[in-house]
Coordinates of C-alpha atoms and ligand atoms in Angstrom, one line a residue:
X687 CA 4.9 -20.8 -20.4
X688 CA 2.2 -19.8 -18.0
X689 CA -0.2 -21.8 -16.9
X690 CA -3.7 -20.9 -17.2
X691 CA -6.3 -20.5 -14.3
X692 CA -8.3 -23.4 -14.0
X693 CA -5.2 -25.4 -15.3
X694 CA -4.5 -28.6 -13.5
X695 CA -2.5 -29.2 -10.5
X696 CA -0.9 -32.4 -10.1
X697 CA 1.1 -34.3 -7.2
X698 CA 2.8 -37.5 -7.9
X699 CA 0.7 -38.3 -11.0
X700 CA -2.2 -37.3 -8.6
X701 CA -4.6 -34.3 -9.3
X702 CA -5.3 -32.9 -6.4
X703 CA -7.1 -29.4 -7.1
X704 CA -6.7 -26.9 -10.1
X705 CA -5.3 -23.4 -10.1
X706 CA -7.9 -20.8 -9.1
X707 CA -5.7 -17.8 -8.5
X708 CA -2.2 -16.6 -8.3
X709 CA -0.3 -14.2 -5.8
X710 CA 1.5 -11.2 -7.0
X711 CA 4.9 -9.8 -5.3
X712 CA 3.7 -5.7 -5.6
X713 CA 7.5 -4.9 -5.7
X714 CA 8.9 -7.5 -7.9
X715 CA 6.0 -8.1 -9.8
X716 CA 6.7 -11.8 -10.0
X717 CA 4.2 -14.8 -9.2
X718 CA 4.9 -15.6 -5.7
X719 CA 1.9 -18.5 -5.1
X720 CA 0.0 -20.2 -6.6
X721 CA -3.7 -20.3 -5.1
X722 CA -5.0 -24.4 -5.4
X723 CA -8.9 -25.0 -5.1
X724 CA -8.5 -28.6 -3.4
X725 CA -10.4 -31.2 -5.5
X726 CA -12.3 -32.3 -2.2
X727 CA -15.9 -30.9 -2.7
X728 CA -15.3 -28.5 0.1
X729 CA -13.3 -25.5 -2.6
X730 CA -10.9 -25.4 0.3
X731 CA -7.7 -22.9 -1.3
X732 CA -4.5 -23.4 -0.4
X733 CA -1.6 -21.4 -0.9
X734 CA 1.5 -22.8 -2.6
X735 CA 4.9 -20.7 -3.0
X736 CA 6.1 -20.8 -6.4
X737 CA 9.1 -22.6 -5.8
X738 CA 6.8 -25.4 -5.2
X739 CA 6.2 -25.8 -8.7
X740 CA 8.1 -28.3 -9.8
X741 CA 7.2 -28.5 -13.7
X742 CA 4.6 -26.3 -15.9
X743 CA 3.8 -29.2 -18.4
X744 CA 1.3 -27.0 -20.4
X745 CA -1.1 -24.0 -20.2
X746 CA -3.1 -27.1 -19.1
X747 CA -1.3 -28.6 -16.2
X748 CA 0.9 -28.1 -13.6
X749 CA 3.2 -30.5 -11.1
X750 CA 3.4 -29.3 -7.7
X751 CA 6.9 -31.2 -5.3
X752 CA 4.6 -32.5 -2.8
X753 CA 3.2 -35.9 -2.3
X754 CA -1.2 -35.8 -2.4
X755 CA -0.9 -36.1 1.7
X756 CA 1.4 -33.0 1.9
X757 CA -0.5 -30.7 -0.2
X758 CA -3.1 -30.4 2.7
X759 CA 0.1 -29.0 4.8
X760 CA 0.1 -25.2 2.4
X761 CA -1.2 -22.7 4.5
X762 CA -5.5 -21.9 3.2
X763 CA -5.6 -18.8 1.4
X764 CA -6.8 -16.0 3.6
X765 CA -9.0 -14.0 1.1
X766 CA -8.9 -10.9 3.3
X767 CA -5.4 -10.8 3.6
X768 CA -5.3 -9.7 -0.3
X769 CA -6.6 -7.4 -2.2
X770 CA -6.6 -7.7 -6.3
X771 CA -5.3 -5.9 -8.8
X772 CA -8.7 -4.3 -9.8
X773 CA -8.6 -2.6 -6.3
X774 CA -5.3 -1.0 -6.0
X775 CA -3.4 0.0 -9.4
X776 CA 0.4 -1.4 -9.8
X777 CA 2.9 0.8 -11.9
X778 CA 3.7 -1.6 -15.0
X779 CA 2.3 -4.6 -13.8
X780 CA 0.5 -5.4 -16.9
X781 CA 4.0 -5.1 -18.9
X782 CA 5.3 -7.9 -16.9
X783 CA 2.5 -10.3 -16.5
X784 CA -0.7 -11.9 -18.4
X785 CA -2.8 -13.5 -16.6
X786 CA -6.3 -14.4 -17.8
X787 CA -9.0 -15.0 -16.2
X788 CA -9.5 -15.0 -12.4
X789 CA -8.2 -13.3 -9.9
X790 CA -5.0 -11.9 -9.3
X791 CA -4.2 -11.2 -5.7
X792 CA -2.0 -8.7 -3.6
X793 CA -0.7 -8.8 -0.3
X794 CA -2.2 -5.8 1.6
X795 CA 1.3 -4.8 3.4
X796 CA 1.6 -6.0 7.0
X797 CA 1.4 -3.1 8.9
X798 CA -2.1 -2.2 7.0
X799 CA -3.8 -6.0 7.1
X800 CA -6.5 -6.1 9.4
X801 CA -7.9 -2.4 8.6
X802 CA -11.1 -3.6 7.5
X803 CA -11.5 -2.5 3.4
X804 CA -15.3 -2.5 3.0
X805 CA -15.1 0.5 5.3
X806 CA -13.4 2.3 2.9
X807 CA -15.6 1.4 0.0
X808 CA -18.6 2.3 1.9
X809 CA -16.8 5.5 2.5
X810 CA -16.4 6.2 -0.7
X811 CA -19.8 5.6 -2.1
X812 CA -20.9 8.3 0.9
X813 CA -18.2 10.4 -1.0
X814 CA -19.5 10.1 -4.7
X815 CA -23.3 10.3 -3.5
X816 CA -22.4 13.4 -1.4
X817 CA -20.8 14.5 -4.9
X818 CA -23.9 13.9 -6.7
X819 CA -25.8 16.4 -4.3
X820 CA -23.4 19.1 -4.5
X821 CA -24.9 21.4 -6.9
X822 CA -27.9 21.3 -5.5
X823 CA -26.7 22.9 -2.4
X824 CA -23.9 24.8 -3.8
X825 CA -25.2 28.0 -3.0
X826 CA -25.7 27.4 0.7
X827 CA -22.7 25.6 1.1
X828 CA -21.0 28.7 -0.1
X829 CA -22.1 30.9 2.6
X830 CA -22.0 28.6 5.4
X831 CA -18.3 27.7 4.1
X832 CA -17.3 31.1 4.3
X833 CA -15.2 31.4 7.1
X834 CA -12.7 28.4 5.3
X835 CA -11.4 31.0 3.0
X836 CA -9.6 32.5 5.7
X837 CA -5.5 32.7 5.3
X838 CA -3.4 29.9 6.9
X839 CA -3.0 29.8 10.1
X840 CA 1.2 28.9 10.1
X841 CA 1.0 27.7 13.8
X842 CA 4.1 25.2 15.2
X843 CA 2.9 22.1 16.0
X844 CA 5.3 20.4 18.8
X845 CA 4.8 16.5 17.5
X846 CA 8.0 15.0 19.9
X847 CA 11.2 14.7 21.3
X848 CA 13.9 14.7 18.5
X849 CA 15.8 11.7 20.5
X850 CA 13.7 9.3 19.3
X851 CA 14.9 9.6 15.7
X852 CA 17.9 8.1 16.2
X853 CA 18.9 5.6 13.4
X854 CA 19.7 7.6 10.0
X855 CA 17.8 7.2 7.1
X856 CA 14.5 5.4 8.6
X857 CA 11.2 6.8 9.0
X858 CA 9.8 7.5 12.3
X859 CA 6.1 8.7 12.8
X860 CA 5.4 11.3 15.2
X861 CA 1.5 11.9 15.9
X862 CA 0.1 15.0 17.1
X863 CA -3.3 16.8 17.5
X864 CA -4.7 19.9 16.0
X865 CA -8.2 21.5 16.3
X866 CA -10.3 22.4 12.5
X867 CA -13.2 24.0 11.8
X868 CA -15.1 22.8 9.5
X869 CA -17.4 25.7 8.2
X870 CA -20.0 26.1 10.8
X871 CA -18.9 22.7 12.6
X872 CA -17.6 23.4 16.2
X873 CA -14.0 23.0 16.1
X874 CA -12.8 19.3 16.6
X875 CA -9.5 17.8 17.7
X876 CA -8.2 15.4 14.5
X877 CA -5.3 13.4 15.2
X878 CA -2.6 13.4 12.5
X879 CA 0.9 12.4 11.9
X880 CA 4.1 13.0 10.0
X881 CA 7.6 11.3 9.4
X882 CA 11.1 12.1 10.3
X883 CA 14.2 11.5 8.8
X884 CA 17.7 11.7 10.5
X885 CA 19.1 12.6 6.9
X886 CA 22.5 12.0 6.4
X887 CA 24.5 14.5 3.8
X888 CA 23.6 12.3 0.8
X889 CA 19.5 12.3 1.7
X890 CA 19.7 16.0 2.5
X891 CA 21.1 16.5 -0.9
X892 CA 18.7 14.4 -2.8
X893 CA 16.4 16.4 -1.1
X894 CA 17.2 19.7 -1.4
X895 CA 19.4 19.6 -3.9
X896 CA 22.1 21.9 -2.5
X897 CA 19.3 24.7 -2.1
X898 CA 17.7 26.2 1.2
X899 CA 13.3 25.4 1.0
X900 CA 11.4 28.4 1.5
X901 CA 8.2 28.0 2.7
X902 CA 5.3 30.7 2.2
X903 CA 2.0 32.7 3.1
X904 CA -1.1 33.2 1.3
X905 CA 0.4 36.9 0.4
X906 CA 4.1 35.2 -0.7
X907 CA 6.0 36.3 1.9
X908 CA 8.2 33.6 3.5
X909 CA 7.3 31.9 6.7
X910 CA 10.3 29.7 7.0
X911 CA 13.1 28.7 5.5
X912 CA 14.8 24.8 5.9
X913 CA 18.2 24.8 5.6
X914 CA 19.5 22.4 2.7
X915 CA 22.1 21.6 5.6
X916 CA 19.1 20.4 8.2
X917 CA 19.8 17.0 9.7
X918 CA 16.1 16.9 10.0
X919 CA 14.0 16.4 7.6
X920 CA 9.9 15.8 7.9
X921 CA 7.3 14.6 5.3
X922 CA 3.4 15.2 5.4
X923 CA 1.8 12.3 6.7
X924 CA -0.2 12.1 3.3
X925 CA 0.0 10.1 0.4
X926 CA 0.7 12.7 -2.4
X927 CA -1.3 10.3 -4.5
X928 CA -4.6 10.7 -2.9
X929 CA -3.6 11.4 0.3
X930 CA -4.1 8.1 2.0
X931 CA -1.7 7.2 5.0
X932 CA 1.6 5.9 4.4
X933 CA 4.3 3.8 6.9
X934 CA 7.8 3.1 6.9
X935 CA 8.1 -0.9 5.8
X936 CA 11.1 -3.5 5.0
X937 CA 10.5 -5.2 2.2
X938 CA 12.2 -8.2 0.5
X939 CA 13.4 -5.0 -2.0
X940 CA 14.5 -2.8 -0.1
X941 CA 15.7 -4.6 3.0
X942 CA 16.7 -0.9 4.4
X943 CA 13.2 0.0 4.1
X944 CA 11.0 2.6 1.9
X945 CA 7.9 4.6 2.4
X946 CA 5.2 2.7 1.2
X947 CA 1.2 4.0 0.9
X948 CA -1.3 0.9 0.8
X949 CA -4.2 2.7 -1.1
X950 CA -2.6 2.0 -4.3
X951 CA 1.2 0.7 -3.4
X952 CA 3.2 3.8 -4.1
X953 CA 6.6 3.8 -2.8
X954 CA 8.7 6.6 -1.9
X955 CA 12.6 6.2 -0.6
X956 CA 13.8 8.5 2.8
X957 CA 14.4 11.5 0.6
X958 CA 10.5 10.9 -0.5
X959 CA 11.7 10.2 -4.4
X960 CA 8.8 8.5 -5.7
X961 CA 10.3 4.7 -6.5
X962 CA 7.1 3.0 -7.8
X963 CA 3.6 3.7 -8.4
X964 CA 1.3 6.3 -9.3
X965 CA 2.3 9.1 -7.0
X966 CA 2.1 11.7 -9.0
X967 CA 5.3 13.7 -6.7
X968 CA 7.5 13.2 -4.0
X969 CA 6.3 13.2 -0.2
X970 CA 5.8 17.1 0.6
X971 CA 9.2 18.0 3.0
X972 CA 6.7 20.3 5.6
X973 CA 8.5 23.3 7.5
X974 CA 10.4 22.1 10.7
X975 CA 12.5 23.3 13.3
X976 CA 14.1 21.8 16.4
X977 CA 13.6 24.0 19.4
X978 CA 17.0 24.3 22.1
X979 CA 15.0 21.6 24.5
X980 CA 15.3 19.2 21.2
X981 CA 11.5 19.6 20.6
X982 CA 10.5 18.7 16.7
X983 CA 8.2 21.6 15.2
X984 CA 6.5 21.7 12.2
X985 CA 3.8 24.0 10.8
X986 CA 1.0 21.6 9.2
X987 CA 1.2 22.5 5.6
X988 CA -1.1 20.4 3.2
X989 CA -0.8 20.5 -0.2
X990 CA -3.4 19.4 -3.0
X991 CA -3.2 15.3 -3.7
X992 CA -3.0 13.7 -7.2
X993 CA -1.1 16.8 -9.1
X994 CA 2.4 17.1 -10.0
X995 CA 2.7 20.4 -8.2
X996 CA 2.6 21.5 -4.7
X997 CA -0.7 23.4 -4.3
X998 CA -1.6 24.6 -1.0
X999 CA -4.8 24.0 0.9
X1000 CA -4.1 24.2 4.4
Ligands
LIG2382 S1 -3.1 7.2 -1.8 FE1 -2.8 6.0 -4.2 S2 -0.5 5.3 -3.3 FE2 -1.2 6.6 -1.5

């Protein structure tokens, strides 16, 4: 039986508050905490680990393992460290959990906490406004954007020394800057990143399935071949779902680490394969070579996000 949100919470036979929210582990899809709003009139919400729920008496009532005084020791909910499941897509969660009505929270990955989500939504609103205006200015844009439709430059970028990637099957992030010219605007330097994995033979096989990976220019000519037994594999720093930046993160279910995208919680293993979440394809492997001095060089290929197949954009 699952208690309802708004169920009474008791400590040692004394009602101390009501359940106001639940917190879900995005990887296991299990409830990790219940959030209890105190009855003290100030509306303070405390997060109680699910292990501290002694008994679910009914849908309307739960008993916690604490004294009324001890309840005050549970941490206060830091609401900005969580997003609701309306803001993220967690695959299959609804098959597993039915909590109505009220908020179900998912913790932001620790690496992403502090990133102001409001900024994201503000930018999103601007983007939607731009899209609405687009048909009106299309003829002008078409003229101005002509320079963008030029062949890929296929330039190699040095991103750092391979010695930094010491451990096998662990994601290591390299940052680099590249010039980017948007239509008639002056060229700007933008910061980008890629992830490199020092791959064991098993991971090489999972990525390349025994076949060398060819990369092509806009005319269909081969510009580079990643050997299938190459020990270093580079992935584009953009999530193939909708292009967010992702991180290497150790989790309860994946203590050795996985790539985790904070936007909609896609999870990829060290071979870039999708373990969970809405991502439509594996991480995008980049052309990569290591020069004699150990410098990692990549071609900054970019593919369209949100589609099953790789459609090259850059
Ligand atoms: S952008 Fe949606 S999961 Fe990464």
